[in-house]
PDB file of C-alpha atoms in Angstrom:
ATOM      1  CA  ASP E 285      12.047  -7.677  17.164  1.00 71.00           C
ATOM      2  CA  GLN E 286      11.270  -6.680  13.597  1.00 83.00           C
ATOM      3  CA  GLN E 287       8.448  -8.705  12.106  1.00 92.00           C
ATOM      4  CA  VAL E 288       8.878  -7.190   8.629  1.00 95.00           C
ATOM      5  CA  LYS E 289      12.394  -6.751   7.319  1.00 95.00           C
ATOM      6  CA  GLN E 290      13.717  -4.969   4.287  1.00 96.00           C
ATOM      7  CA  ASN E 291      17.393  -5.765   4.418  1.00 92.00           C
ATOM      8  CA  SER E 292      18.512  -3.497   1.595  1.00 95.00           C
ATOM      9  CA  PRO E 293      18.355   0.154   2.620  1.00 94.00           C
ATOM     10  CA  SER E 294      19.046   1.249  -0.942  1.00 96.00           C
ATOM     11  CA  LEU E 295      19.029   0.014  -4.525  1.00 97.00           C
ATOM     12  CA  SER E 296      20.300   1.662  -7.700  1.00 98.00           C
ATOM     13  CA  VAL E 297      19.051   0.545 -11.109  1.00 97.00           C
ATOM     14  CA  GLN E 298      19.492   1.761 -14.662  1.00 97.00           C
ATOM     15  CA  GLU E 299      16.424   3.100 -16.457  1.00 97.00           C
ATOM     16  CA  GLY E 300      14.691   0.385 -18.467  1.00 97.00           C
ATOM     17  CA  ARG E 301      16.064  -2.459 -16.342  1.00 97.00           C
ATOM     18  CA  ILE E 302      14.222  -4.467 -13.708  1.00 98.00           C
ATOM     19  CA  SER E 303      14.093  -3.341 -10.076  1.00 98.00           C
ATOM     20  CA  ILE E 304      13.626  -6.067  -7.487  1.00 98.00           C
ATOM     21  CA  LEU E 305      12.810  -5.031  -3.922  1.00 98.00           C
ATOM     22  CA  ASN E 306      12.774  -7.710  -1.263  1.00 98.00           C
ATOM     23  CA  CYS E 307      10.935  -8.155   1.999  1.00 98.00           C
ATOM     24  CA  ASP E 308      11.048 -10.902   4.639  1.00 97.00           C
ATOM     25  CA  TYR E 309       8.644 -11.507   7.475  1.00 97.00           C
ATOM     26  CA  THR E 310       8.604 -13.646  10.574  1.00 96.00           C
ATOM     27  CA  ASN E 311       4.959 -13.759  11.678  1.00 92.00           C
ATOM     28  CA  SER E 312       3.075 -16.696  10.150  1.00 92.00           C
ATOM     29  CA  MET E 313      -0.211 -14.966  11.041  1.00 91.00           C
ATOM     30  CA  PHE E 314       0.364 -12.346   8.345  1.00 93.00           C
ATOM     31  CA  ASP E 315      -2.144 -12.960   5.572  1.00 92.00           C
ATOM     32  CA  TYR E 316      -2.083  -9.766   3.542  1.00 94.00           C
ATOM     33  CA  PHE E 317       0.876  -7.836   2.219  1.00 96.00           C
ATOM     34  CA  LEU E 318       1.149  -4.395   0.696  1.00 96.00           C
ATOM     35  CA  TRP E 319       3.764  -2.230  -0.968  1.00 97.00           C
ATOM     36  CA  TYR E 320       3.770   1.521  -0.556  1.00 97.00           C
ATOM     37  CA  LYS E 321       5.859   4.112  -2.344  1.00 97.00           C
ATOM     38  CA  LYS E 322       6.933   7.289  -0.598  1.00 94.00           C
ATOM     39  CA  TYR E 323       8.362  10.462  -2.080  1.00 94.00           C
ATOM     40  CA  PRO E 324      10.091  13.010   0.188  1.00 89.00           C
ATOM     41  CA  ALA E 325       7.690  15.239   2.148  1.00 85.00           C
ATOM     42  CA  GLU E 326       4.692  13.167   1.070  1.00 91.00           C
ATOM     43  CA  GLY E 327       2.738  10.389   2.722  1.00 93.00           C
ATOM     44  CA  PRO E 328       3.089   6.775   1.540  1.00 95.00           C
ATOM     45  CA  THR E 329       1.079   5.927  -1.576  1.00 95.00           C
ATOM     46  CA  PHE E 330      -0.456   2.473  -1.952  1.00 95.00           C
ATOM     47  CA  LEU E 331       1.092   0.601  -4.852  1.00 97.00           C
ATOM     48  CA  ILE E 332       0.058  -3.046  -4.929  1.00 97.00           C
ATOM     49  CA  SER E 333      -1.023  -5.792  -2.552  1.00 95.00           C
ATOM     50  CA  ILE E 334      -1.281  -9.551  -2.337  1.00 96.00           C
ATOM     51  CA  SER E 335      -3.307 -11.957  -0.268  1.00 94.00           C
ATOM     52  CA  SER E 336      -1.625 -15.013   1.214  1.00 93.00           C
ATOM     53  CA  ILE E 337      -3.871 -17.250  -0.886  1.00 94.00           C
ATOM     54  CA  LYS E 338      -2.014 -16.065  -3.986  1.00 94.00           C
ATOM     55  CA  ASP E 339       1.623 -16.215  -5.009  1.00 95.00           C
ATOM     56  CA  LYS E 340       1.599 -13.460  -7.605  1.00 97.00           C
ATOM     57  CA  ASN E 341      -0.240 -10.246  -8.333  1.00 97.00           C
ATOM     58  CA  GLU E 342       0.446  -8.018 -11.293  1.00 97.00           C
ATOM     59  CA  ASP E 343      -0.527  -4.431 -12.058  1.00 96.00           C
ATOM     60  CA  GLY E 344       1.080  -2.883 -15.089  1.00 97.00           C
ATOM     61  CA  ARG E 345       4.809  -2.563 -14.556  1.00 97.00           C
ATOM     62  CA  PHE E 346       4.510  -3.782 -10.953  1.00 98.00           C
ATOM     63  CA  THR E 347       4.390  -7.414  -9.881  1.00 98.00           C
ATOM     64  CA  VAL E 348       4.473  -8.745  -6.337  1.00 98.00           C
ATOM     65  CA  PHE E 349       5.553 -12.326  -5.661  1.00 98.00           C
ATOM     66  CA  LEU E 350       4.847 -14.133  -2.401  1.00 97.00           C
ATOM     67  CA  ASN E 351       6.728 -17.206  -1.207  1.00 97.00           C
ATOM     68  CA  LYS E 352       4.918 -18.298   1.953  1.00 95.00           C
ATOM     69  CA  SER E 353       7.224 -21.179   2.769  1.00 95.00           C
ATOM     70  CA  ALA E 354      10.189 -18.815   2.762  1.00 96.00           C
ATOM     71  CA  LYS E 355       8.195 -15.966   4.339  1.00 97.00           C
ATOM     72  CA  HIS E 356       9.474 -13.761   1.560  1.00 97.00           C
ATOM     73  CA  LEU E 357       7.915 -11.347  -0.872  1.00 97.00           C
ATOM     74  CA  SER E 358       9.354  -9.233  -3.622  1.00 98.00           C
ATOM     75  CA  LEU E 359       8.253  -6.335  -5.764  1.00 98.00           C
ATOM     76  CA  HIS E 360       9.376  -6.293  -9.383  1.00 98.00           C
ATOM     77  CA  ILE E 361       9.260  -3.105 -11.410  1.00 98.00           C
ATOM     78  CA  VAL E 362       9.878  -3.509 -15.116  1.00 97.00           C
ATOM     79  CA  PRO E 363      10.871  -1.470 -16.949  1.00 97.00           C
ATOM     80  CA  SER E 364      12.125   0.909 -14.256  1.00 98.00           C
ATOM     81  CA  GLN E 365      11.661   4.618 -14.856  1.00 97.00           C
ATOM     82  CA  PRO E 366      13.349   7.634 -13.203  1.00 96.00           C
ATOM     83  CA  GLY E 367       9.961   8.580 -11.701  1.00 96.00           C
ATOM     84  CA  ASP E 368      10.020   5.317  -9.766  1.00 97.00           C
ATOM     85  CA  SER E 369      12.820   6.724  -7.607  1.00 97.00           C
ATOM     86  CA  ALA E 370      11.364   6.754  -4.096  1.00 97.00           C
ATOM     87  CA  VAL E 371      11.400   4.840  -0.829  1.00 96.00           C
ATOM     88  CA  TYR E 372       9.430   1.599  -1.009  1.00 97.00           C
ATOM     89  CA  PHE E 373       7.868   0.145   2.125  1.00 96.00           C
ATOM     90  CA  CYS E 374       6.677  -3.399   2.567  1.00 97.00           C
ATOM     91  CA  ALA E 375       3.775  -3.812   5.016  1.00 95.00           C
ATOM     92  CA  ALA E 376       1.866  -6.754   6.424  1.00 95.00           C
ATOM     93  CA  SER E 377      -1.446  -7.311   8.150  1.00 92.00           C
ATOM     94  CA  ALA E 378      -2.165 -10.213  10.484  1.00 89.00           C
ATOM     95  CA  ARG E 379      -5.224 -12.429  10.397  1.00 78.00           C
ATOM     96  CA  GLY E 380      -7.565 -11.354  13.168  1.00 70.00           C
ATOM     97  CA  SER E 381      -5.764  -8.099  13.800  1.00 72.00           C
ATOM     98  CA  GLN E 382      -7.505  -4.750  13.921  1.00 68.00           C
ATOM     99  CA  GLY E 383      -5.972  -3.974  10.567  1.00 72.00           C
ATOM    100  CA  ASN E 384      -2.965  -1.968  11.672  1.00 80.00           C
ATOM    101  CA  LEU E 385      -0.086  -2.551   9.319  1.00 89.00           C
ATOM    102  CA  ILE E 386       3.404  -3.631  10.303  1.00 92.00           C
ATOM    103  CA  PHE E 387       5.958  -1.850   8.138  1.00 93.00           C
ATOM    104  CA  GLY E 388       9.517  -2.565   7.130  1.00 94.00           C
ATOM    105  CA  LYS E 389      12.103   0.208   7.296  1.00 93.00           C
ATOM    106  CA  GLY E 390      11.984   0.809   3.566  1.00 94.00           C
ATOM    107  CA  THR E 391      14.305   0.557   0.578  1.00 96.00           C
ATOM    108  CA  LYS E 392      15.366   3.679  -1.275  1.00 96.00           C
ATOM    109  CA  LEU E 393      15.248   3.023  -5.012  1.00 98.00           C
ATOM    110  CA  SER E 394      17.209   5.231  -7.392  1.00 98.00           C
ATOM    111  CA  VAL E 395      16.571   4.776 -11.093  1.00 98.00           C
ATOM    112  CA  LYS E 396      19.299   6.400 -13.160  1.00 96.00           C
ATOM    113  CA  PRO E 397      18.579   7.729 -16.655  1.00 92.00           C
TER     114      PRO E 397
ATOM    115  CA  GLY U 156      -8.948  16.414  -3.653  1.00 54.00           C
ATOM    116  CA  ALA U 157     -10.685  13.802  -1.573  1.00 80.00           C
ATOM    117  CA  GLY U 158      -7.608  12.358   0.099  1.00 92.00           C
ATOM    118  CA  VAL U 159      -6.538  12.305   3.732  1.00 96.00           C
ATOM    119  CA  SER U 160      -5.454  15.733   4.928  1.00 96.00           C
ATOM    120  CA  GLN U 161      -3.310  16.615   7.918  1.00 97.00           C
ATOM    121  CA  SER U 162      -2.434  19.845   9.628  1.00 96.00           C
ATOM    122  CA  PRO U 163      -0.095  21.461  10.301  1.00 97.00           C
ATOM    123  CA  SER U 164       2.391  20.193   7.762  1.00 96.00           C
ATOM    124  CA  ASN U 165       5.256  21.261  10.009  1.00 97.00           C
ATOM    125  CA  LYS U 166       5.394  21.985  13.706  1.00 97.00           C
ATOM    126  CA  VAL U 167       8.377  23.193  15.692  1.00 98.00           C
ATOM    127  CA  THR U 168       7.959  23.292  19.444  1.00 97.00           C
ATOM    128  CA  GLU U 169      10.010  23.556  22.590  1.00 97.00           C
ATOM    129  CA  LYS U 170      10.592  20.664  24.910  1.00 97.00           C
ATOM    130  CA  GLY U 171       7.846  20.464  27.514  1.00 97.00           C
ATOM    131  CA  LYS U 172       5.132  22.093  25.408  1.00 97.00           C
ATOM    132  CA  ASP U 173       1.935  20.326  24.314  1.00 98.00           C
ATOM    133  CA  VAL U 174       1.099  19.868  20.627  1.00 98.00           C
ATOM    134  CA  GLU U 175      -2.034  18.891  18.719  1.00 98.00           C
ATOM    135  CA  LEU U 176      -1.965  17.285  15.294  1.00 98.00           C
ATOM    136  CA  ARG U 177      -5.074  17.030  13.159  1.00 97.00           C
ATOM    137  CA  CYS U 178      -6.251  14.474  10.612  1.00 97.00           C
ATOM    138  CA  ASP U 179      -9.212  14.594   8.229  1.00 96.00           C
ATOM    139  CA  PRO U 180      -9.799  11.120   6.786  1.00 95.00           C
ATOM    140  CA  ILE U 181     -11.307  10.272   3.430  1.00 94.00           C
ATOM    141  CA  SER U 182     -15.066  10.789   3.543  1.00 92.00           C
ATOM    142  CA  GLY U 183     -16.858   7.545   4.258  1.00 90.00           C
ATOM    143  CA  HIS U 184     -13.814   5.751   5.660  1.00 92.00           C
ATOM    144  CA  THR U 185     -14.696   4.303   9.027  1.00 91.00           C
ATOM    145  CA  ALA U 186     -11.199   3.302  10.118  1.00 93.00           C
ATOM    146  CA  LEU U 187      -8.503   5.833  11.044  1.00 95.00           C
ATOM    147  CA  TYR U 188      -4.919   5.099  12.021  1.00 95.00           C
ATOM    148  CA  TRP U 189      -2.036   7.147  13.391  1.00 97.00           C
ATOM    149  CA  TYR U 190       1.562   6.147  12.718  1.00 96.00           C
ATOM    150  CA  ARG U 191       4.874   7.880  13.225  1.00 95.00           C
ATOM    151  CA  GLN U 192       8.098   7.607  11.306  1.00 93.00           C
ATOM    152  CA  SER U 193      11.296   8.492  13.084  1.00 91.00           C
ATOM    153  CA  LEU U 194      14.466   9.168  11.109  1.00 85.00           C
ATOM    154  CA  GLY U 195      15.683   6.037   9.333  1.00 79.00           C
ATOM    155  CA  GLN U 196      12.857   3.919  10.676  1.00 83.00           C
ATOM    156  CA  GLY U 197       9.735   2.361   9.264  1.00 85.00           C
ATOM    157  CA  LEU U 198       6.267   3.438  10.191  1.00 91.00           C
ATOM    158  CA  GLU U 199       5.335   2.709  13.796  1.00 92.00           C
ATOM    159  CA  PHE U 200       1.680   2.098  14.615  1.00 92.00           C
ATOM    160  CA  LEU U 201       0.289   4.354  17.341  1.00 95.00           C
ATOM    161  CA  ILE U 202      -3.517   4.117  17.567  1.00 94.00           C
ATOM    162  CA  TYR U 203      -6.525   2.881  15.593  1.00 92.00           C
ATOM    163  CA  PHE U 204     -10.165   3.992  15.512  1.00 92.00           C
ATOM    164  CA  GLN U 205     -12.965   1.968  13.915  1.00 89.00           C
ATOM    165  CA  GLY U 206     -16.383   3.579  13.851  1.00 84.00           C
ATOM    166  CA  ASN U 207     -17.771   4.059  17.345  1.00 82.00           C
ATOM    167  CA  SER U 208     -15.767   1.219  18.871  1.00 85.00           C
ATOM    168  CA  ALA U 209     -13.210   1.796  21.595  1.00 86.00           C
ATOM    169  CA  PRO U 210      -9.867   2.702  20.009  1.00 89.00           C
ATOM    170  CA  ASP U 211      -6.898   0.355  19.952  1.00 90.00           C
ATOM    171  CA  LYS U 212      -4.270   2.355  21.852  1.00 91.00           C
ATOM    172  CA  SER U 213      -1.728  -0.447  22.035  1.00 89.00           C
ATOM    173  CA  GLY U 214       0.902   1.425  20.009  1.00 91.00           C
ATOM    174  CA  LEU U 215       0.994   4.633  22.030  1.00 94.00           C
ATOM    175  CA  PRO U 216       4.536   4.922  23.436  1.00 93.00           C
ATOM    176  CA  SER U 217       3.622   6.665  26.692  1.00 93.00           C
ATOM    177  CA  ASP U 218       0.743   8.250  28.559  1.00 95.00           C
ATOM    178  CA  ARG U 219       1.833  11.619  27.184  1.00 97.00           C
ATOM    179  CA  PHE U 220       0.210  10.553  23.910  1.00 97.00           C
ATOM    180  CA  SER U 221      -3.553  10.566  23.413  1.00 96.00           C
ATOM    181  CA  ALA U 222      -5.954  10.789  20.506  1.00 95.00           C
ATOM    182  CA  GLU U 223      -9.592  11.547  19.932  1.00 94.00           C
ATOM    183  CA  ARG U 224     -11.893  11.070  17.019  1.00 93.00           C
ATOM    184  CA  THR U 225     -14.959  13.279  17.066  1.00 84.00           C
ATOM    185  CA  GLY U 226     -18.125  12.351  15.230  1.00 80.00           C
ATOM    186  CA  GLY U 227     -16.436   9.401  13.593  1.00 76.00           C
ATOM    187  CA  SER U 228     -14.470  11.692  11.307  1.00 89.00           C
ATOM    188  CA  VAL U 229     -11.747  14.175  12.274  1.00 94.00           C
ATOM    189  CA  SER U 230      -9.063  12.982  14.677  1.00 96.00           C
ATOM    190  CA  THR U 231      -6.629  14.875  16.890  1.00 97.00           C
ATOM    191  CA  LEU U 232      -3.401  13.401  18.227  1.00 97.00           C
ATOM    192  CA  THR U 233      -2.160  15.208  21.324  1.00 97.00           C
ATOM    193  CA  ILE U 234       1.335  14.940  22.728  1.00 98.00           C
ATOM    194  CA  GLN U 235       1.781  16.454  26.171  1.00 98.00           C
ATOM    195  CA  ARG U 236       5.084  17.668  27.603  1.00 97.00           C
ATOM    196  CA  THR U 237       6.918  16.957  24.366  1.00 97.00           C
ATOM    197  CA  GLN U 238      10.391  15.428  24.465  1.00 97.00           C
ATOM    198  CA  GLN U 239      13.121  15.553  21.828  1.00 96.00           C
ATOM    199  CA  GLU U 240      12.595  11.864  21.054  1.00 95.00           C
ATOM    200  CA  ASP U 241       9.043  12.726  19.954  1.00 96.00           C
ATOM    201  CA  SER U 242      10.520  14.420  16.872  1.00 96.00           C
ATOM    202  CA  ALA U 243       9.218  12.458  13.879  1.00 96.00           C
ATOM    203  CA  VAL U 244       6.775  12.579  10.992  1.00 96.00           C
ATOM    204  CA  TYR U 245       3.288  11.742  12.224  1.00 98.00           C
ATOM    205  CA  LEU U 246       1.145  10.084   9.573  1.00 97.00           C
ATOM    206  CA  CYS U 247      -2.569   9.516   9.518  1.00 97.00           C
ATOM    207  CA  ALA U 248      -4.302   6.919   7.344  1.00 96.00           C
ATOM    208  CA  SER U 249      -7.869   5.843   6.739  1.00 95.00           C
ATOM    209  CA  SER U 250      -9.552   2.829   5.220  1.00 93.00           C
ATOM    210  CA  GLN U 251     -12.994   1.543   4.394  1.00 90.00           C
ATOM    211  CA  ARG U 252     -14.631  -0.955   6.723  1.00 85.00           C
ATOM    212  CA  GLY U 253     -13.431  -4.444   5.918  1.00 82.00           C
ATOM    213  CA  GLN U 254     -10.584  -3.271   3.695  1.00 87.00           C
ATOM    214  CA  VAL U 255      -6.932  -3.705   4.576  1.00 88.00           C
ATOM    215  CA  THR U 256      -5.558  -1.047   2.236  1.00 91.00           C
ATOM    216  CA  GLN U 257      -4.915   2.212   4.046  1.00 93.00           C
ATOM    217  CA  TYR U 258      -4.596   5.604   2.417  1.00 94.00           C
ATOM    218  CA  PHE U 259      -2.179   8.036   3.964  1.00 96.00           C
ATOM    219  CA  GLY U 260      -2.105  11.766   4.451  1.00 96.00           C
ATOM    220  CA  PRO U 261       1.020  13.852   3.795  1.00 96.00           C
ATOM    221  CA  GLY U 262       2.058  13.791   7.445  1.00 96.00           C
ATOM    222  CA  THR U 263       3.023  16.372  10.043  1.00 97.00           C
ATOM    223  CA  ARG U 264       6.733  16.828  10.662  1.00 96.00           C
ATOM    224  CA  LEU U 265       7.196  17.520  14.369  1.00 97.00           C
ATOM    225  CA  THR U 266      10.465  18.945  15.624  1.00 97.00           C
ATOM    226  CA  VAL U 267      10.996  19.279  19.372  1.00 97.00           C
ATOM    227  CA  LEU U 268      13.862  21.599  20.241  1.00 95.00           C
TER     228      LEU U 268
END
């Protein structure tokens, strides 16, 4: 059973507009969440993270929102740029775990010029 | 660069052969993780090393899979008697002690014919 779900396999956005990538989780023991970006033939690159004690974390064009009651987080990219086109993975870490991350299946973002 | 490196980048093998995949973590990172990504799937945790502690092997899919980490640095993932379902990208990541954020290598694409 998937503990981290990214229900949209793909998303297409116009350059300059906002991209919103969503992620849902089921395990209430998750206390840290991360977003990774992955280009073809490369490993995932860490993008931004959020602790469960916060509901928002911002870094430049990237903002992650966490709604613990809904077990939902989202990544906002604004303004979107063609170079943002990649697969975005949501990952979670559980309190007391060894630190291994549980990943969603990813959402492929295409930003059109 | 000082990132995680993996070798080989690509490996094609015949069913039944053994393969070894190598990972060099970021210098000073005590934790090392192996994941694999099969086509259309998220990253699947395989094994975790932390310092000199016994590894967490809970993600290894069968006893054909094993991993070592020598001297607390370089790690080798070995797959014996490879099967076609072992075809995937094998990713290595490392992190600093006490940190959740993991930094990934470029991966090894394994194809079992």
